[in-house]
Each structure stands twice: as C-alpha cells, then as structure tokens.
Short mmCIF file of C-alpha atoms in Angstrom, two decimals:
data_model
loop_
_atom_site.label_atom_id
_atom_site.label_comp_id
_atom_site.label_asym_id
_atom_site.label_seq_id
_atom_site.Cartn_x
_atom_site.Cartn_y
_atom_site.Cartn_z
CA MET A 1011 64.69 12.47 -92.12
CA ASN A 1012 64.64 12.50 -88.37
CA SER A 1013 61.91 14.31 -86.50
CA LEU A 1014 62.51 16.48 -83.47
CA ALA A 1015 61.01 13.75 -81.29
CA ASP A 1016 63.59 11.31 -82.58
CA ALA A 1017 66.39 13.73 -81.79
CA VAL A 1018 65.38 14.33 -78.18
CA VAL A 1019 66.46 11.56 -75.89
CA VAL A 1020 63.97 11.19 -73.09
CA ASP A 1021 65.33 9.42 -70.04
CA HIS A 1022 62.65 7.10 -68.75
CA THR A 1023 64.98 5.26 -66.38
CA PRO A 1024 63.49 5.36 -62.89
CA PRO A 1025 65.63 7.19 -60.29
CA PRO A 1026 67.72 4.83 -58.16
CA LEU A 1027 65.52 3.66 -55.30
CA ALA A 1028 68.45 3.07 -52.93
CA ARG A 1029 69.55 6.72 -53.14
CA MET A 1030 66.02 7.93 -52.55
CA VAL A 1031 65.85 5.71 -49.47
CA ILE A 1032 69.23 7.05 -48.33
CA ALA A 1033 68.01 10.64 -48.76
CA VAL A 1034 64.84 10.08 -46.70
CA LEU A 1035 66.72 8.21 -43.94
CA ALA A 1036 69.50 10.83 -43.89
CA LEU A 1037 66.91 13.59 -43.53
CA ALA A 1038 65.36 11.76 -40.56
CA GLY A 1039 68.83 11.29 -39.05
CA LEU A 1040 69.64 14.95 -39.62
CA LEU A 1041 66.51 16.00 -37.74
CA ILE A 1042 67.35 13.70 -34.82
CA SER A 1043 70.93 14.96 -34.59
CA LEU A 1044 69.66 18.55 -34.86
CA TYR A 1045 67.34 17.83 -31.91
CA LEU A 1046 70.20 16.39 -29.83
CA THR A 1047 72.54 19.27 -30.81
CA LEU A 1048 69.96 21.88 -29.79
CA TYR A 1049 69.50 20.03 -26.50
CA LYS A 1050 73.25 19.89 -25.95
CA LEU A 1051 73.56 23.62 -26.58
CA GLY A 1052 70.81 24.37 -24.06
CA TYR A 1053 67.98 25.44 -26.37
CA LEU A 1054 65.52 22.67 -25.58
CA GLY A 1055 65.30 22.31 -21.83
CA VAL A 1056 64.17 18.82 -20.89
CA ILE A 1057 64.85 16.12 -23.47
CA GLN A 1058 61.94 13.85 -24.45
CA CYS A 1059 63.32 10.45 -23.68
CA GLY A 1060 61.03 8.42 -21.45
CA THR A 1061 63.70 6.42 -19.69
CA GLY A 1062 65.94 9.29 -18.58
CA GLY A 1063 68.87 7.54 -20.21
CA CYS A 1064 69.20 10.26 -22.85
CA GLU A 1065 70.28 12.76 -20.23
CA VAL A 1066 72.78 10.37 -18.69
CA VAL A 1067 74.32 9.74 -22.12
CA GLN A 1068 74.20 13.37 -23.22
CA THR A 1069 75.75 14.69 -20.00
CA SER A 1070 78.56 12.14 -20.00
CA GLN A 1071 82.06 13.01 -21.16
CA TYR A 1072 81.51 10.73 -24.17
CA ALA A 1073 78.96 13.16 -25.60
CA TYR A 1074 81.92 15.07 -27.06
CA PHE A 1075 84.30 14.01 -29.81
CA LEU A 1076 87.29 16.23 -30.66
CA ARG A 1077 85.81 19.00 -28.48
CA LEU A 1078 82.54 19.09 -30.41
CA PRO A 1079 79.21 17.53 -29.39
CA VAL A 1080 78.83 14.07 -30.95
CA ALA A 1081 75.38 15.14 -32.18
CA LEU A 1082 77.01 17.92 -34.20
CA TRP A 1083 79.25 15.36 -35.92
CA GLY A 1084 76.09 13.40 -36.65
CA MET A 1085 74.55 16.49 -38.24
CA GLY A 1086 77.60 16.86 -40.46
CA ALA A 1087 77.50 13.22 -41.56
CA TYR A 1088 73.75 13.17 -42.27
CA THR A 1089 73.92 16.49 -44.15
CA THR A 1090 76.72 15.09 -46.32
CA LEU A 1091 74.78 11.88 -46.98
CA LEU A 1092 71.59 13.80 -47.77
CA ALA A 1093 73.40 16.12 -50.20
CA LEU A 1094 75.21 13.25 -51.94
CA ALA A 1095 72.05 11.14 -52.21
CA LEU A 1096 70.02 14.05 -53.61
CA ALA A 1097 72.78 14.82 -56.11
CA GLY A 1098 72.73 11.23 -57.26
CA VAL A 1099 69.00 10.75 -57.72
CA HIS A 1100 68.54 12.29 -61.17
CA GLY A 1101 70.31 13.01 -64.40
CA SER A 1102 73.72 11.81 -65.40
CA ARG A 1103 74.76 11.12 -61.80
CA ALA A 1104 71.98 8.59 -61.24
CA ASP A 1105 74.22 5.80 -62.48
CA ASP A 1106 77.49 7.32 -61.29
CA ARG A 1107 79.27 4.51 -59.51
CA ARG A 1108 81.90 6.81 -57.98
CA LEU A 1109 79.17 8.79 -56.26
CA GLY A 1110 77.77 5.53 -54.88
CA LEU A 1111 81.23 4.66 -53.54
CA VAL A 1112 81.57 8.07 -51.85
CA ILE A 1113 78.16 7.57 -50.19
CA LEU A 1114 79.21 4.09 -49.08
CA THR A 1115 82.49 5.43 -47.65
CA VAL A 1116 80.75 8.15 -45.60
CA ALA A 1117 78.11 5.65 -44.44
CA THR A 1118 80.80 3.13 -43.44
CA ILE A 1119 82.72 5.69 -41.36
CA ARG A 1120 79.50 6.78 -39.68
CA VAL A 1121 78.28 3.23 -39.03
CA VAL A 1122 81.60 2.29 -37.40
CA PHE A 1123 81.47 5.42 -35.23
CA SER A 1124 77.87 4.65 -34.36
CA ALA A 1125 78.81 1.10 -33.34
CA TYR A 1126 81.50 2.55 -31.06
CA LEU A 1127 78.96 4.92 -29.47
CA THR A 1128 76.50 2.07 -28.98
CA TYR A 1129 79.25 0.05 -27.30
CA LEU A 1130 79.92 3.02 -24.97
CA GLU A 1131 76.23 3.22 -24.06
CA ALA A 1132 76.07 -0.51 -23.32
CA ALA A 1133 79.39 -1.12 -21.60
CA VAL A 1134 80.76 2.13 -20.21
CA ILE A 1135 77.93 4.62 -19.59
CA ARG A 1136 75.41 1.83 -18.96
CA ALA A 1137 72.48 3.92 -20.13
CA TRP A 1138 70.54 4.04 -23.35
CA CYS A 1139 69.62 7.16 -25.26
CA ARG A 1140 66.70 6.16 -27.46
CA TRP A 1141 67.44 8.91 -29.99
CA CYS A 1142 70.99 7.61 -30.34
CA VAL A 1143 69.65 4.08 -30.85
CA VAL A 1144 67.24 5.32 -33.55
CA SER A 1145 70.15 7.15 -35.19
CA ALA A 1146 72.25 3.96 -35.07
CA VAL A 1147 69.43 2.01 -36.75
CA LEU A 1148 69.05 4.72 -39.43
CA ILE A 1149 72.74 4.79 -40.28
CA THR A 1150 72.82 0.98 -40.43
CA LEU A 1151 69.92 1.04 -42.92
CA ILE A 1152 71.71 3.77 -44.89
CA PHE A 1153 74.85 1.62 -44.96
CA PHE A 1154 72.96 -1.35 -46.41
CA ALA A 1155 71.16 0.88 -48.91
CA ALA A 1156 74.54 2.32 -49.98
CA LEU A 1157 75.91 -1.19 -50.36
CA PHE A 1158 72.92 -2.14 -52.50
CA ASP A 1159 73.39 1.02 -54.57
CA VAL A 1160 77.06 0.23 -55.30
CA ARG A 1161 76.14 -3.31 -56.37
CA ARG A 1162 73.40 -1.93 -58.61
CA SER A 1163 75.76 0.54 -60.29
CA ARG A 1164 78.36 -2.20 -60.73
CA ASN A 1165 75.79 -4.30 -62.59
CA LEU A 1166 75.01 -1.30 -64.80
CA ALA A 1167 78.65 -0.67 -65.69
CA PRO A 1168 79.47 -1.61 -69.33
CA MET B 51 57.07 13.30 -57.47
CA PRO B 52 56.25 11.05 -54.51
CA PHE B 53 59.92 11.06 -53.50
CA TYR B 54 60.03 14.81 -52.92
CA LEU B 55 56.61 14.64 -51.29
CA ILE B 56 57.93 12.10 -48.76
CA LEU B 57 61.05 14.22 -48.16
CA GLY B 58 58.88 17.30 -47.62
CA VAL B 59 56.56 15.51 -45.21
CA VAL B 60 59.52 14.15 -43.16
CA ALA B 61 61.10 17.62 -43.04
CA LEU B 62 57.86 19.36 -42.10
CA VAL B 63 56.88 16.87 -39.40
CA GLY B 64 60.39 16.87 -37.91
CA LEU B 65 60.79 20.64 -37.88
CA GLY B 66 57.26 21.04 -36.52
CA LEU B 67 58.01 18.72 -33.60
CA LEU B 68 61.29 20.55 -32.94
CA ALA B 69 59.60 23.97 -32.93
CA ARG B 70 56.89 22.67 -30.59
CA GLN B 71 59.49 21.30 -28.19
CA MET B 72 61.47 24.55 -28.24
CA MET B 73 58.39 26.65 -27.49
CA ALA B 74 57.24 24.29 -24.73
CA SER B 75 60.42 23.99 -22.75
CA GLY B 76 62.98 26.42 -24.01
CA GLY B 77 61.70 28.89 -21.46
CA GLU B 78 63.38 31.12 -19.05
CA ALA B 79 66.40 29.85 -17.24
CA ALA B 80 66.09 31.95 -14.11
CA THR B 81 69.78 32.82 -14.12
CA LYS B 82 72.73 32.24 -16.36
CA PRO B 83 76.50 32.41 -15.92
CA VAL B 84 77.96 35.88 -15.61
CA ALA B 85 80.83 37.20 -17.72
CA VAL B 86 84.04 36.29 -15.90
CA THR B 87 87.62 36.46 -17.15
CA MET B 88 90.18 34.62 -15.06
CA ASP B 89 93.90 34.04 -15.29
CA PRO B 90 95.51 30.75 -14.14
CA ALA B 91 96.41 32.21 -10.75
CA GLN B 92 92.81 33.19 -10.13
CA LEU B 93 91.61 29.78 -11.28
CA ALA B 94 93.86 28.16 -8.70
CA GLN B 95 92.03 30.13 -6.01
CA VAL B 96 88.54 28.91 -6.94
CA GLN B 97 86.83 27.26 -4.02
CA GLY B 98 84.43 24.35 -4.03
CA ILE B 99 82.34 23.31 -1.05
CA SER B 100 84.28 20.85 1.04
CA VAL B 101 83.82 18.43 3.85
CA GLY B 102 86.64 16.70 5.71
CA ARG B 103 90.09 17.52 7.03
CA ALA B 104 92.12 19.90 4.89
CA ASP B 105 95.21 17.70 5.34
CA ALA B 106 93.46 14.41 4.53
CA PRO B 107 95.71 12.10 2.44
CA VAL B 108 93.04 11.66 -0.24
CA GLN B 109 91.39 14.64 -1.92
CA ILE B 110 88.29 13.85 -3.98
CA PHE B 111 86.96 16.59 -6.24
CA GLU B 112 83.59 16.19 -7.91
CA PHE B 113 82.35 18.48 -10.69
CA ALA B 114 78.60 18.08 -10.75
CA ASP B 115 75.32 19.44 -12.05
CA PHE B 116 72.26 19.19 -9.81
CA GLN B 117 70.01 18.50 -12.81
CA CYS B 118 72.15 15.68 -14.21
CA PRO B 119 70.73 12.19 -13.48
CA GLY B 120 74.21 10.64 -13.35
CA CYS B 121 75.16 13.13 -10.63
CA GLY B 122 71.93 12.20 -8.85
CA GLU B 123 72.98 8.55 -8.79
CA PHE B 124 76.45 9.50 -7.59
CA ALA B 125 74.89 11.63 -4.83
CA ARG B 126 72.57 8.83 -3.74
CA PHE B 127 74.87 5.82 -3.93
CA VAL B 128 78.48 6.99 -3.74
CA SER B 129 78.67 10.31 -1.87
CA PRO B 130 77.14 8.92 1.35
CA ILE B 131 79.76 6.16 1.40
CA ILE B 132 82.58 8.66 0.89
CA LYS B 133 81.30 10.80 3.73
CA GLU B 134 80.42 8.04 6.19
CA ARG B 135 83.36 5.74 5.58
CA TYR B 136 86.23 8.04 4.69
CA VAL B 137 85.51 11.65 5.52
CA GLN B 138 84.57 10.93 9.12
CA SER B 139 87.73 8.86 9.60
CA GLY B 140 89.86 11.71 8.28
CA THR B 141 91.04 9.78 5.19
CA VAL B 142 89.25 11.88 2.60
CA ARG B 143 88.50 15.51 1.96
CA TYR B 144 85.58 15.69 -0.47
CA VAL B 145 85.08 18.87 -2.48
CA TYR B 146 81.99 19.63 -4.53
CA TYR B 147 82.39 21.97 -7.51
CA ASP B 148 79.45 23.31 -9.47
CA PHE B 149 79.44 22.53 -13.17
CA PRO B 150 75.89 23.30 -14.38
CA LEU B 151 75.56 22.21 -18.00
CA PRO B 152 73.89 24.62 -20.43
CA MET B 153 71.43 21.95 -21.56
CA HIS B 154 69.82 21.93 -18.10
CA PRO B 155 67.69 25.05 -17.70
CA HIS B 156 67.49 24.87 -13.89
CA ALA B 157 71.02 23.68 -13.18
CA PHE B 158 72.58 27.10 -12.71
CA LEU B 159 69.78 28.19 -10.39
CA ALA B 160 70.12 24.89 -8.49
CA SER B 161 73.85 25.54 -8.04
CA ARG B 162 73.07 28.99 -6.68
CA ALA B 163 70.43 27.46 -4.40
CA GLY B 164 73.07 25.08 -3.05
CA ARG B 165 75.32 28.05 -2.34
CA CYS B 166 72.47 29.90 -0.63
CA ALA B 167 72.07 26.88 1.66
CA ASN B 168 75.83 26.77 2.14
CA GLU B 169 75.71 30.38 3.34
CA GLN B 170 73.65 29.06 6.23
CA GLY B 171 75.96 26.07 6.76
CA LYS B 172 73.50 23.58 5.28
CA PHE B 173 74.94 22.78 1.86
CA TRP B 174 75.19 19.02 2.20
CA GLU B 175 71.71 18.65 3.67
CA TYR B 176 70.25 20.76 0.87
CA HIS B 177 72.42 18.91 -1.69
CA ASP B 178 70.76 15.64 -0.63
CA VAL B 179 67.27 17.16 -0.88
CA LEU B 180 67.91 18.63 -4.36
CA TYR B 181 69.24 15.36 -5.73
CA GLY B 182 66.56 13.34 -3.94
CA ARG B 183 63.80 15.37 -5.62
CA GLN B 184 65.58 15.90 -8.93
CA SER B 185 62.83 14.25 -10.96
CA GLN B 186 60.21 16.59 -9.45
CA TRP B 187 61.83 19.93 -10.21
CA SER B 188 63.73 19.05 -13.39
CA SER B 189 60.58 18.98 -15.51
CA GLN B 190 59.10 22.19 -14.09
CA ARG B 191 58.98 25.33 -16.14
CA ASP B 192 60.35 27.44 -13.28
CA ALA B 193 61.91 25.67 -10.31
CA THR B 194 62.47 28.75 -8.14
CA ASP B 195 59.46 28.19 -5.88
CA SER B 196 60.30 24.50 -5.47
CA PHE B 197 63.85 25.34 -4.40
CA ILE B 198 62.52 27.79 -1.81
CA GLU B 199 59.99 25.19 -0.65
CA TYR B 200 62.72 22.57 -0.24
CA ALA B 201 64.71 24.93 1.98
CA ARG B 202 61.88 24.68 4.52
CA ASP B 203 62.50 20.94 4.73
CA VAL B 204 66.13 21.40 5.75
CA GLN B 205 66.31 21.89 9.46
CA GLY B 206 68.08 25.08 10.47
CA VAL B 207 67.65 26.98 7.20
CA ASP B 208 66.04 30.40 7.49
CA GLN B 209 63.64 30.27 4.54
CA GLY B 210 63.31 34.06 4.34
CA LYS B 211 67.05 34.54 4.01
CA PHE B 212 67.22 31.67 1.56
CA ARG B 213 64.46 33.19 -0.60
CA GLU B 214 66.20 36.57 -0.55
CA CYS B 215 69.46 34.94 -1.61
CA LEU B 216 67.91 32.84 -4.36
CA ARG B 217 65.92 35.70 -5.83
CA SER B 218 69.05 37.82 -6.15
CA ASP B 219 72.16 37.23 -8.25
CA ARG B 220 74.15 36.15 -5.24
CA PHE B 221 76.74 33.43 -5.92
CA ALA B 222 76.26 33.67 -9.69
CA ARG B 223 79.90 34.69 -9.91
CA GLU B 224 81.11 31.85 -7.67
CA VAL B 225 79.20 29.25 -9.67
CA THR B 226 80.57 30.69 -12.92
CA GLU B 227 84.10 30.57 -11.48
CA ASN B 228 83.58 26.89 -10.63
CA MET B 229 82.51 26.31 -14.24
CA LYS B 230 85.60 28.12 -15.53
CA LEU B 231 87.80 25.99 -13.31
CA GLY B 232 86.13 22.82 -14.61
CA GLU B 233 86.58 23.96 -18.21
CA SER B 234 90.25 24.69 -17.55
CA LEU B 235 90.65 21.13 -16.24
CA GLY B 236 88.98 19.64 -19.31
CA VAL B 237 85.68 18.79 -17.64
CA ASN B 238 82.98 18.43 -20.29
CA GLY B 239 80.49 16.08 -18.67
CA THR B 240 79.13 15.39 -15.24
CA PRO B 241 79.85 13.97 -12.81
CA THR B 242 83.62 14.20 -13.30
CA VAL B 243 85.68 12.96 -10.40
CA PHE B 244 89.32 13.67 -9.57
CA ILE B 245 91.24 11.75 -6.91
CA ASN B 246 94.40 13.48 -5.73
CA GLY B 247 94.46 15.47 -8.95
CA LYS B 248 93.98 12.49 -11.25
CA ARG B 249 90.88 12.61 -13.38
CA LEU B 250 88.95 9.34 -13.42
CA PRO B 251 88.03 8.12 -16.92
CA SER B 252 84.51 7.14 -15.86
CA VAL B 253 82.21 7.57 -12.90
CA PRO B 254 83.33 5.17 -10.17
CA GLY B 255 80.98 2.91 -8.28
CA PRO B 256 81.43 2.33 -4.53
CA LYS B 257 83.72 -0.67 -4.99
CA GLU B 258 85.97 1.02 -7.55
CA LEU B 259 86.18 4.09 -5.37
CA ASP B 260 87.09 1.97 -2.39
CA VAL B 261 90.00 0.42 -4.31
CA LEU B 262 91.18 3.81 -5.58
CA ILE B 263 91.08 5.36 -2.11
CA GLN B 264 93.03 2.44 -0.65
CA GLN B 265 95.63 2.83 -3.40
CA GLU B 266 96.01 6.53 -2.64
CA VAL B 267 96.24 5.88 1.09
CA GLY B 268 98.92 3.26 0.40
CA ALA B 269 100.83 5.64 -1.86
CA ALA B 270 100.64 8.42 0.74
CA ALA B 271 101.90 6.05 3.47
CA ALA B 272 104.78 4.90 1.27
CA THR B 273 106.01 8.45 0.71
CA GLU B 274 105.99 9.30 4.42
#
C-alpha cells in the first residue's frame, strides 16, 4: 500500500539558472531603459553620463524609432524578457523548450537592434551614451544565456 | 529564495537611484510651451531668426536647442563658417528656429532668452554666449539669473529690459510656434538642418556643408 508521501511527487529539480540570469539582467535593462525614457520625456533634467555623449545620442534624430523613443522600445523588450524568464523559472514551464525558443527569439531581435544602435553611435552620431553601451552589454549577455537555455532544454528533451 | 532576493535588491536599488535623480533634478522648468493650435497656413508664416539676404540662392534652416551639446558644437564650429564665408558674401540666408527638447529643463527658457536678446537686435551675439557657456548653465537648478548675467556681457543689451522680458512670458508663444513648425516638418532631434528645403540626414561638418552649398549654388545658377 502506498503512503501519502509516495503519492506526492516533490520536484527537487533546481530552477534553470540561465532563466534566472536572464530575469536579473532583464530587470537591470528595464531600469536603465526606464531611466532613459524618463529623461527623454523630460522628467529627469540633466542625465548622469560623465562624458556628455548621452545627451548627444539622446537628442539626435536616431533616438526615435517608428515615432517612439528608442528607450521605450527597450522597456518593452526588457519587460517581455523579464516576464518570459520569470514564467519559465518554476513548475512545468521550467523545462519548456518552446518558452526558451521564444526568449531566444526576442533576445535575438533585440541584440540585432542593439548592434545597429551601437553602429549608429560609433559611425554616424560619433558619440557614446554609456547607458546605451551598458544596455547593449546586458542584451548580449541575455542572448548568450538564452542560447545556453535552449541547448539545455534540448538536452533534456526525451 | 536567493533568486528573488537578488531580483528584489536590483529593483530596489534601481528604483531608489531613479527616485533620487528625479527629486534632485526634476525641478522647475521656469517656463514651458504654451497651448497653441495652428493650421498649415499659420505654420507657413512662422518666423525664425535670420541673417543674410532674403533672396540669397541658398537658404539654410537650423532647428536647434540651446541646451543640446550637438547644437553647441554646430554653433561653435559650423555656424561661424556659414556666417563668415557665405552669409557675408550674399550666398546664404541662415535661419535659426527654436526647437527646445522637453528633456532639457532650461531649453525653453534659453530660447526665450535668445528672443529677448533678439528684441534688442543682439540675438546672434547672445546665441554665441549661451552656447559658449552651455556647460555652466545646463547643470544649474535654475538658469534664470545666469541668463540675465550673460546679457550684461553682450555689448549693447539693456540688462534691465532683458530681465523684464525674461521674467515675463514674452516670446513663449513664438518659441512654441517654432516647435510646432519643426514637428510639422518631422524634426525630432537637434540640430536638424535643412538646405533649400531639403532635410539633411545627419549634422553636416564644415566640409560637407561647403560641398552642399556649392551644389545648391550650382543648381541655382543652372536654372537661371
């Protein structure tokens, strides 16, 4: 006869580390893009940048994409990544490979866009916004973490 | 769970820094744009501040923000060349339009200050002073006194009249109309430069501008 303890399946599998990393990095990215969005909308006054390049970048015509501030697009992307990563940390979704692929797709789009923005800073605007550079580094790390996560879930697949 | 602890710490630290920054510098912008509704015909009548012959073959329009560093560079390295080389020879008419960006708390006031100087026929002199000292006043909490102080350094400006003008709402409407015109032309960053109605994709340096002006002069000569 089975006891109650035998009947209850306790999941001792550790939560996927890559998704936890993605969630923390996405939260940091979200805060940075929130900062830049608030600055762009005029709520912050002087931006803390050090080099002054942030203002040059943020006041240029390239600070908008499809009529919206680029930082606002960043907020959207990081919020999506944060939500997806949090959803995939525990429970049945922890090993959901499709969720990992969705995260990787969003991260890929964002990393390509970020590379384009970095190119604009280097070659067209000729000024560096340190917050944008930090954001580019964060999204690159998220991309690699997402790649690692997809490989992990592929190895888990029966 | 350490994971949620880390998330919480990142969120708290980030939001704390944001709140601190907002309280420290999100202060009073001395003036803001006024409510203005304009139809296309009215937009066509909006005036910038110009220098040069009205019938010059090349018309250069600049939409600029006194608090924008890129505009500061343009004012220091490109504007003087336009004025000395082309405006004086009658080739170019150069028109300055105000486009203070909302992210710059003193930009609207600076535009009004420029107009107050213009009222006394000293716009371009004051323009050079404002851009030259941009780094000084940009980080101040309230730049009003600095703007009044700078007026004393421009020869021929009556500081009392200037103070009276700046401390009122004078020219708030004109600056707002300039902004509306810029918006209608798709301006969303500064400086934005138009040459004979054609918007330049990026801010030109002296050499690029020289080439563009020569092209326009050539085109104007060919049509005559």
